[in-house]
Amino acid sequence: MRPKHEPEQITDLSRLKAFTVPLRMQLYRLLYAAGTATASQLAEHVHETPSLVSYHLRKLAEHGFVTQASGKGTDGRERWWQVASEEGWGFRDSDFTESPEGAAAVGALTRSILDTRTAQYRTYLDQTAAWGKAWTDAAFSSEWMFDLTPAELTEMSDELEAVARHWRESGKAAKAAGDTEDREHVSAHFYGFPFRP
């Protein structure tokens, strides 16, 4: 059993490959942000048919990433979905890259994740004026350069994850207590990788 508040580590290639379909990544992210939703609701956001969205949700459910939300439907035909774990999931490249198929899946998935995050940030940049001064002053983008060892980079990653977890839990608690004024979904992207100039 993994420690509390730790994302599930994916080690099975078939589960990892479930996310190489970009629409599935998009649906998972939308469902994570919404908490619960129906295929029809998600279809409106991704401009696809409810039947196609339902198919991909079932595929994500087969791999344990989403599950049906109990007690939400008003009739037997309406299926509500939710992510299987609020802690999310992760993977280590080294668990897959020793085989050509695994390396290809990791490459496709990580590029898809980057494309999704970049598109999300570009959408924000295109809509900056609509967010107003308080949000645009609070938003940030920065790059830092360090000279680290792999162990130090791992330690920094763990510290950043703890900070992000603190703010996620703080926001959830405030929302549960009814503090919803000026509260929006916020996405923070952190990357740490080696490079040679």
mmCIF file with all atom_site columns, C-alpha atoms in Angstrom, residues 69-166:
data_model
loop_
_atom_site.group_PDB
_atom_site.id
_atom_site.type_symbol
_atom_site.label_atom_id
_atom_site.label_alt_id
_atom_site.label_comp_id
_atom_site.label_asym_id
_atom_site.label_entity_id
_atom_site.label_seq_id
_atom_site.pdbx_PDB_ins_code
_atom_site.Cartn_x
_atom_site.Cartn_y
_atom_site.Cartn_z
_atom_site.occupancy
_atom_site.B_iso_or_equiv
_atom_site.pdbx_formal_charge
_atom_site.auth_seq_id
_atom_site.auth_comp_id
_atom_site.auth_asym_id
_atom_site.auth_atom_id
_atom_site.pdbx_PDB_model_num
ATOM 1  C CA . ALA A 1 69  ? -19.677 8.336  -8.983  1.00 0.00 ? 69  ALA A CA 1
ATOM 2  C CA . SER A 1 70  ? -22.299 6.846  -6.702  1.00 0.00 ? 70  SER A CA 1
ATOM 3  C CA . GLY A 1 71  ? -25.454 8.681  -5.710  1.00 0.00 ? 71  GLY A CA 1
ATOM 4  C CA . LYS A 1 72  ? -25.313 11.330 -8.436  1.00 0.00 ? 72  LYS A CA 1
ATOM 5  C CA . GLY A 1 73  ? -27.744 10.200 -11.145 1.00 0.00 ? 73  GLY A CA 1
ATOM 6  C CA . THR A 1 74  ? -31.426 11.078 -11.126 1.00 0.00 ? 74  THR A CA 1
ATOM 7  C CA . ASP A 1 75  ? -32.317 8.147  -13.355 1.00 0.00 ? 75  ASP A CA 1
ATOM 8  C CA . GLY A 1 76  ? -30.735 4.831  -14.237 1.00 0.00 ? 76  GLY A CA 1
ATOM 9  C CA . ARG A 1 77  ? -29.551 6.004  -17.679 1.00 0.00 ? 77  ARG A CA 1
ATOM 10 C CA . GLU A 1 78  ? -27.381 8.853  -16.469 1.00 0.00 ? 78  GLU A CA 1
ATOM 11 C CA . ARG A 1 79  ? -23.834 7.837  -15.497 1.00 0.00 ? 79  ARG A CA 1
ATOM 12 C CA . TRP A 1 80  ? -21.737 10.207 -13.444 1.00 0.00 ? 80  TRP A CA 1
ATOM 13 C CA . TRP A 1 81  ? -17.969 9.779  -13.430 1.00 0.00 ? 81  TRP A CA 1
ATOM 14 C CA . GLN A 1 82  ? -15.130 10.814 -11.156 1.00 0.00 ? 82  GLN A CA 1
ATOM 15 C CA . VAL A 1 83  ? -11.377 10.225 -11.025 1.00 0.00 ? 83  VAL A CA 1
ATOM 16 C CA . ALA A 1 84  ? -10.458 7.120  -9.066  1.00 0.00 ? 84  ALA A CA 1
ATOM 17 C CA . SER A 1 85  ? -8.008  8.990  -6.835  1.00 0.00 ? 85  SER A CA 1
ATOM 18 C CA . GLU A 1 86  ? -7.610  12.675 -6.064  1.00 0.00 ? 86  GLU A CA 1
ATOM 19 C CA . GLU A 1 87  ? -3.890  12.002 -5.623  1.00 0.00 ? 87  GLU A CA 1
ATOM 20 C CA . GLY A 1 88  ? -3.584  11.286 -9.333  1.00 0.00 ? 88  GLY A CA 1
ATOM 21 C CA . TRP A 1 89  ? -0.906  9.095  -10.834 1.00 0.00 ? 89  TRP A CA 1
ATOM 22 C CA . GLY A 1 90  ? 2.640   9.216  -12.055 1.00 0.00 ? 90  GLY A CA 1
ATOM 23 C CA . PHE A 1 91  ? 5.284   7.061  -13.655 1.00 0.00 ? 91  PHE A CA 1
ATOM 24 C CA . ARG A 1 92  ? 9.036   6.746  -13.915 1.00 0.00 ? 92  ARG A CA 1
ATOM 25 C CA . ASP A 1 93  ? 10.498  6.766  -17.401 1.00 0.00 ? 93  ASP A CA 1
ATOM 26 C CA . SER A 1 94  ? 12.993  4.089  -16.347 1.00 0.00 ? 94  SER A CA 1
ATOM 27 C CA . ASP A 1 95  ? 10.159  1.621  -15.668 1.00 0.00 ? 95  ASP A CA 1
ATOM 28 C CA . PHE A 1 96  ? 9.345   1.613  -19.403 1.00 0.00 ? 96  PHE A CA 1
ATOM 29 C CA . THR A 1 97  ? 12.251  2.832  -21.507 1.00 0.00 ? 97  THR A CA 1
ATOM 30 C CA . GLU A 1 98  ? 14.203  -0.438 -21.669 1.00 0.00 ? 98  GLU A CA 1
ATOM 31 C CA . SER A 1 99  ? 11.855  -1.716 -24.381 1.00 0.00 ? 99  SER A CA 1
ATOM 32 C CA . PRO A 1 100 ? 11.209  0.107  -27.677 1.00 0.00 ? 100 PRO A CA 1
ATOM 33 C CA . GLU A 1 101 ? 7.440   -0.101 -27.130 1.00 0.00 ? 101 GLU A CA 1
ATOM 34 C CA . GLY A 1 102 ? 7.754   1.331  -23.612 1.00 0.00 ? 102 GLY A CA 1
ATOM 35 C CA . ALA A 1 103 ? 10.095  4.115  -24.746 1.00 0.00 ? 103 ALA A CA 1
ATOM 36 C CA . ALA A 1 104 ? 7.674   5.027  -27.538 1.00 0.00 ? 104 ALA A CA 1
ATOM 37 C CA . ALA A 1 105 ? 4.728   5.109  -25.101 1.00 0.00 ? 105 ALA A CA 1
ATOM 38 C CA . VAL A 1 106 ? 6.643   7.310  -22.628 1.00 0.00 ? 106 VAL A CA 1
ATOM 39 C CA . GLY A 1 107 ? 7.674   9.660  -25.428 1.00 0.00 ? 107 GLY A CA 1
ATOM 40 C CA . ALA A 1 108 ? 4.137   9.924  -26.798 1.00 0.00 ? 108 ALA A CA 1
ATOM 41 C CA . LEU A 1 109 ? 2.598   10.427 -23.371 1.00 0.00 ? 109 LEU A CA 1
ATOM 42 C CA . THR A 1 110 ? 5.061   13.016 -22.079 1.00 0.00 ? 110 THR A CA 1
ATOM 43 C CA . ARG A 1 111 ? 4.764   15.024 -25.298 1.00 0.00 ? 111 ARG A CA 1
ATOM 44 C CA . SER A 1 112 ? 0.971   14.838 -25.062 1.00 0.00 ? 112 SER A CA 1
ATOM 45 C CA . ILE A 1 113 ? 1.093   16.053 -21.448 1.00 0.00 ? 113 ILE A CA 1
ATOM 46 C CA . LEU A 1 114 ? 3.347   18.948 -22.471 1.00 0.00 ? 114 LEU A CA 1
ATOM 47 C CA . ASP A 1 115 ? 1.060   19.832 -25.391 1.00 0.00 ? 115 ASP A CA 1
ATOM 48 C CA . THR A 1 116 ? -1.983  19.808 -23.092 1.00 0.00 ? 116 THR A CA 1
ATOM 49 C CA . ARG A 1 117 ? -0.292  22.015 -20.512 1.00 0.00 ? 117 ARG A CA 1
ATOM 50 C CA . THR A 1 118 ? 0.999   24.401 -23.162 1.00 0.00 ? 118 THR A CA 1
ATOM 51 C CA . ALA A 1 119 ? -2.471  24.693 -24.698 1.00 0.00 ? 119 ALA A CA 1
ATOM 52 C CA . GLN A 1 120 ? -3.944  25.409 -21.265 1.00 0.00 ? 120 GLN A CA 1
ATOM 53 C CA . TYR A 1 121 ? -1.391  28.168 -20.612 1.00 0.00 ? 121 TYR A CA 1
ATOM 54 C CA . ARG A 1 122 ? -1.875  29.664 -24.095 1.00 0.00 ? 122 ARG A CA 1
ATOM 55 C CA . THR A 1 123 ? -5.610  29.810 -23.449 1.00 0.00 ? 123 THR A CA 1
ATOM 56 C CA . TYR A 1 124 ? -4.923  31.749 -20.258 1.00 0.00 ? 124 TYR A CA 1
ATOM 57 C CA . LEU A 1 125 ? -2.587  34.119 -22.125 1.00 0.00 ? 125 LEU A CA 1
ATOM 58 C CA . ASP A 1 126 ? -5.245  34.679 -24.811 1.00 0.00 ? 126 ASP A CA 1
ATOM 59 C CA . GLN A 1 127 ? -7.821  35.494 -22.117 1.00 0.00 ? 127 GLN A CA 1
ATOM 60 C CA . THR A 1 128 ? -5.611  37.550 -19.778 1.00 0.00 ? 128 THR A CA 1
ATOM 61 C CA . ALA A 1 129 ? -7.645  40.736 -20.136 1.00 0.00 ? 129 ALA A CA 1
ATOM 62 C CA . ALA A 1 130 ? -10.825 38.942 -19.094 1.00 0.00 ? 130 ALA A CA 1
ATOM 63 C CA . TRP A 1 131 ? -9.311  37.773 -15.785 1.00 0.00 ? 131 TRP A CA 1
ATOM 64 C CA . GLY A 1 132 ? -8.727  41.224 -14.332 1.00 0.00 ? 132 GLY A CA 1
ATOM 65 C CA . LYS A 1 133 ? -5.869  42.790 -12.409 1.00 0.00 ? 133 LYS A CA 1
ATOM 66 C CA . ALA A 1 134 ? -6.074  40.656 -9.240  1.00 0.00 ? 134 ALA A CA 1
ATOM 67 C CA . TRP A 1 135 ? -5.661  37.400 -11.183 1.00 0.00 ? 135 TRP A CA 1
ATOM 68 C CA . THR A 1 136 ? -3.104  38.648 -13.694 1.00 0.00 ? 136 THR A CA 1
ATOM 69 C CA . ASP A 1 137 ? -0.970  40.112 -10.892 1.00 0.00 ? 137 ASP A CA 1
ATOM 70 C CA . ALA A 1 138 ? -1.197  36.833 -8.960  1.00 0.00 ? 138 ALA A CA 1
ATOM 71 C CA . ALA A 1 139 ? -0.380  34.603 -11.935 1.00 0.00 ? 139 ALA A CA 1
ATOM 72 C CA . PHE A 1 140 ? 3.279   33.777 -12.402 1.00 0.00 ? 140 PHE A CA 1
ATOM 73 C CA . SER A 1 141 ? 5.730   32.292 -14.823 1.00 0.00 ? 141 SER A CA 1
ATOM 74 C CA . SER A 1 142 ? 9.376   31.918 -13.983 1.00 0.00 ? 142 SER A CA 1
ATOM 75 C CA . GLU A 1 143 ? 12.447  29.920 -14.811 1.00 0.00 ? 143 GLU A CA 1
ATOM 76 C CA . TRP A 1 144 ? 15.306  29.167 -12.437 1.00 0.00 ? 144 TRP A CA 1
ATOM 77 C CA . MET A 1 145 ? 18.553  27.450 -13.299 1.00 0.00 ? 145 MET A CA 1
ATOM 78 C CA . PHE A 1 146 ? 20.467  25.337 -10.787 1.00 0.00 ? 146 PHE A CA 1
ATOM 79 C CA . ASP A 1 147 ? 23.557  23.145 -10.619 1.00 0.00 ? 147 ASP A CA 1
ATOM 80 C CA . LEU A 1 148 ? 22.278  19.981 -8.938  1.00 0.00 ? 148 LEU A CA 1
ATOM 81 C CA . THR A 1 149 ? 22.888  16.270 -8.641  1.00 0.00 ? 149 THR A CA 1
ATOM 82 C CA . PRO A 1 150 ? 20.108  13.754 -9.426  1.00 0.00 ? 150 PRO A CA 1
ATOM 83 C CA . ALA A 1 151 ? 19.578  13.289 -5.674  1.00 0.00 ? 151 ALA A CA 1
ATOM 84 C CA . GLU A 1 152 ? 19.221  17.047 -5.140  1.00 0.00 ? 152 GLU A CA 1
ATOM 85 C CA . LEU A 1 153 ? 16.776  17.343 -8.044  1.00 0.00 ? 153 LEU A CA 1
ATOM 86 C CA . THR A 1 154 ? 14.730  14.530 -6.478  1.00 0.00 ? 154 THR A CA 1
ATOM 87 C CA . GLU A 1 155 ? 14.747  16.348 -3.137  1.00 0.00 ? 155 GLU A CA 1
ATOM 88 C CA . MET A 1 156 ? 13.638  19.595 -4.788  1.00 0.00 ? 156 MET A CA 1
ATOM 89 C CA . SER A 1 157 ? 10.824  17.744 -6.570  1.00 0.00 ? 157 SER A CA 1
ATOM 90 C CA . ASP A 1 158 ? 9.633   16.288 -3.252  1.00 0.00 ? 158 ASP A CA 1
ATOM 91 C CA . GLU A 1 159 ? 9.675   19.748 -1.624  1.00 0.00 ? 159 GLU A CA 1
ATOM 92 C CA . LEU A 1 160 ? 7.735   21.351 -4.505  1.00 0.00 ? 160 LEU A CA 1
ATOM 93 C CA . GLU A 1 161 ? 5.215   18.518 -4.343  1.00 0.00 ? 161 GLU A CA 1
ATOM 94 C CA . ALA A 1 162 ? 4.719   19.135 -0.608  1.00 0.00 ? 162 ALA A CA 1
ATOM 95 C CA . VAL A 1 163 ? 4.131   22.845 -1.241  1.00 0.00 ? 163 VAL A CA 1
ATOM 96 C CA . ALA A 1 164 ? 1.628   22.096 -4.022  1.00 0.00 ? 164 ALA A CA 1
ATOM 97 C CA . ARG A 1 165 ? -0.144  19.514 -1.843  1.00 0.00 ? 165 ARG A CA 1
ATOM 98 C CA . HIS A 1 166 ? -0.420  22.068 0.993   1.00 0.00 ? 166 HIS A CA 1
#
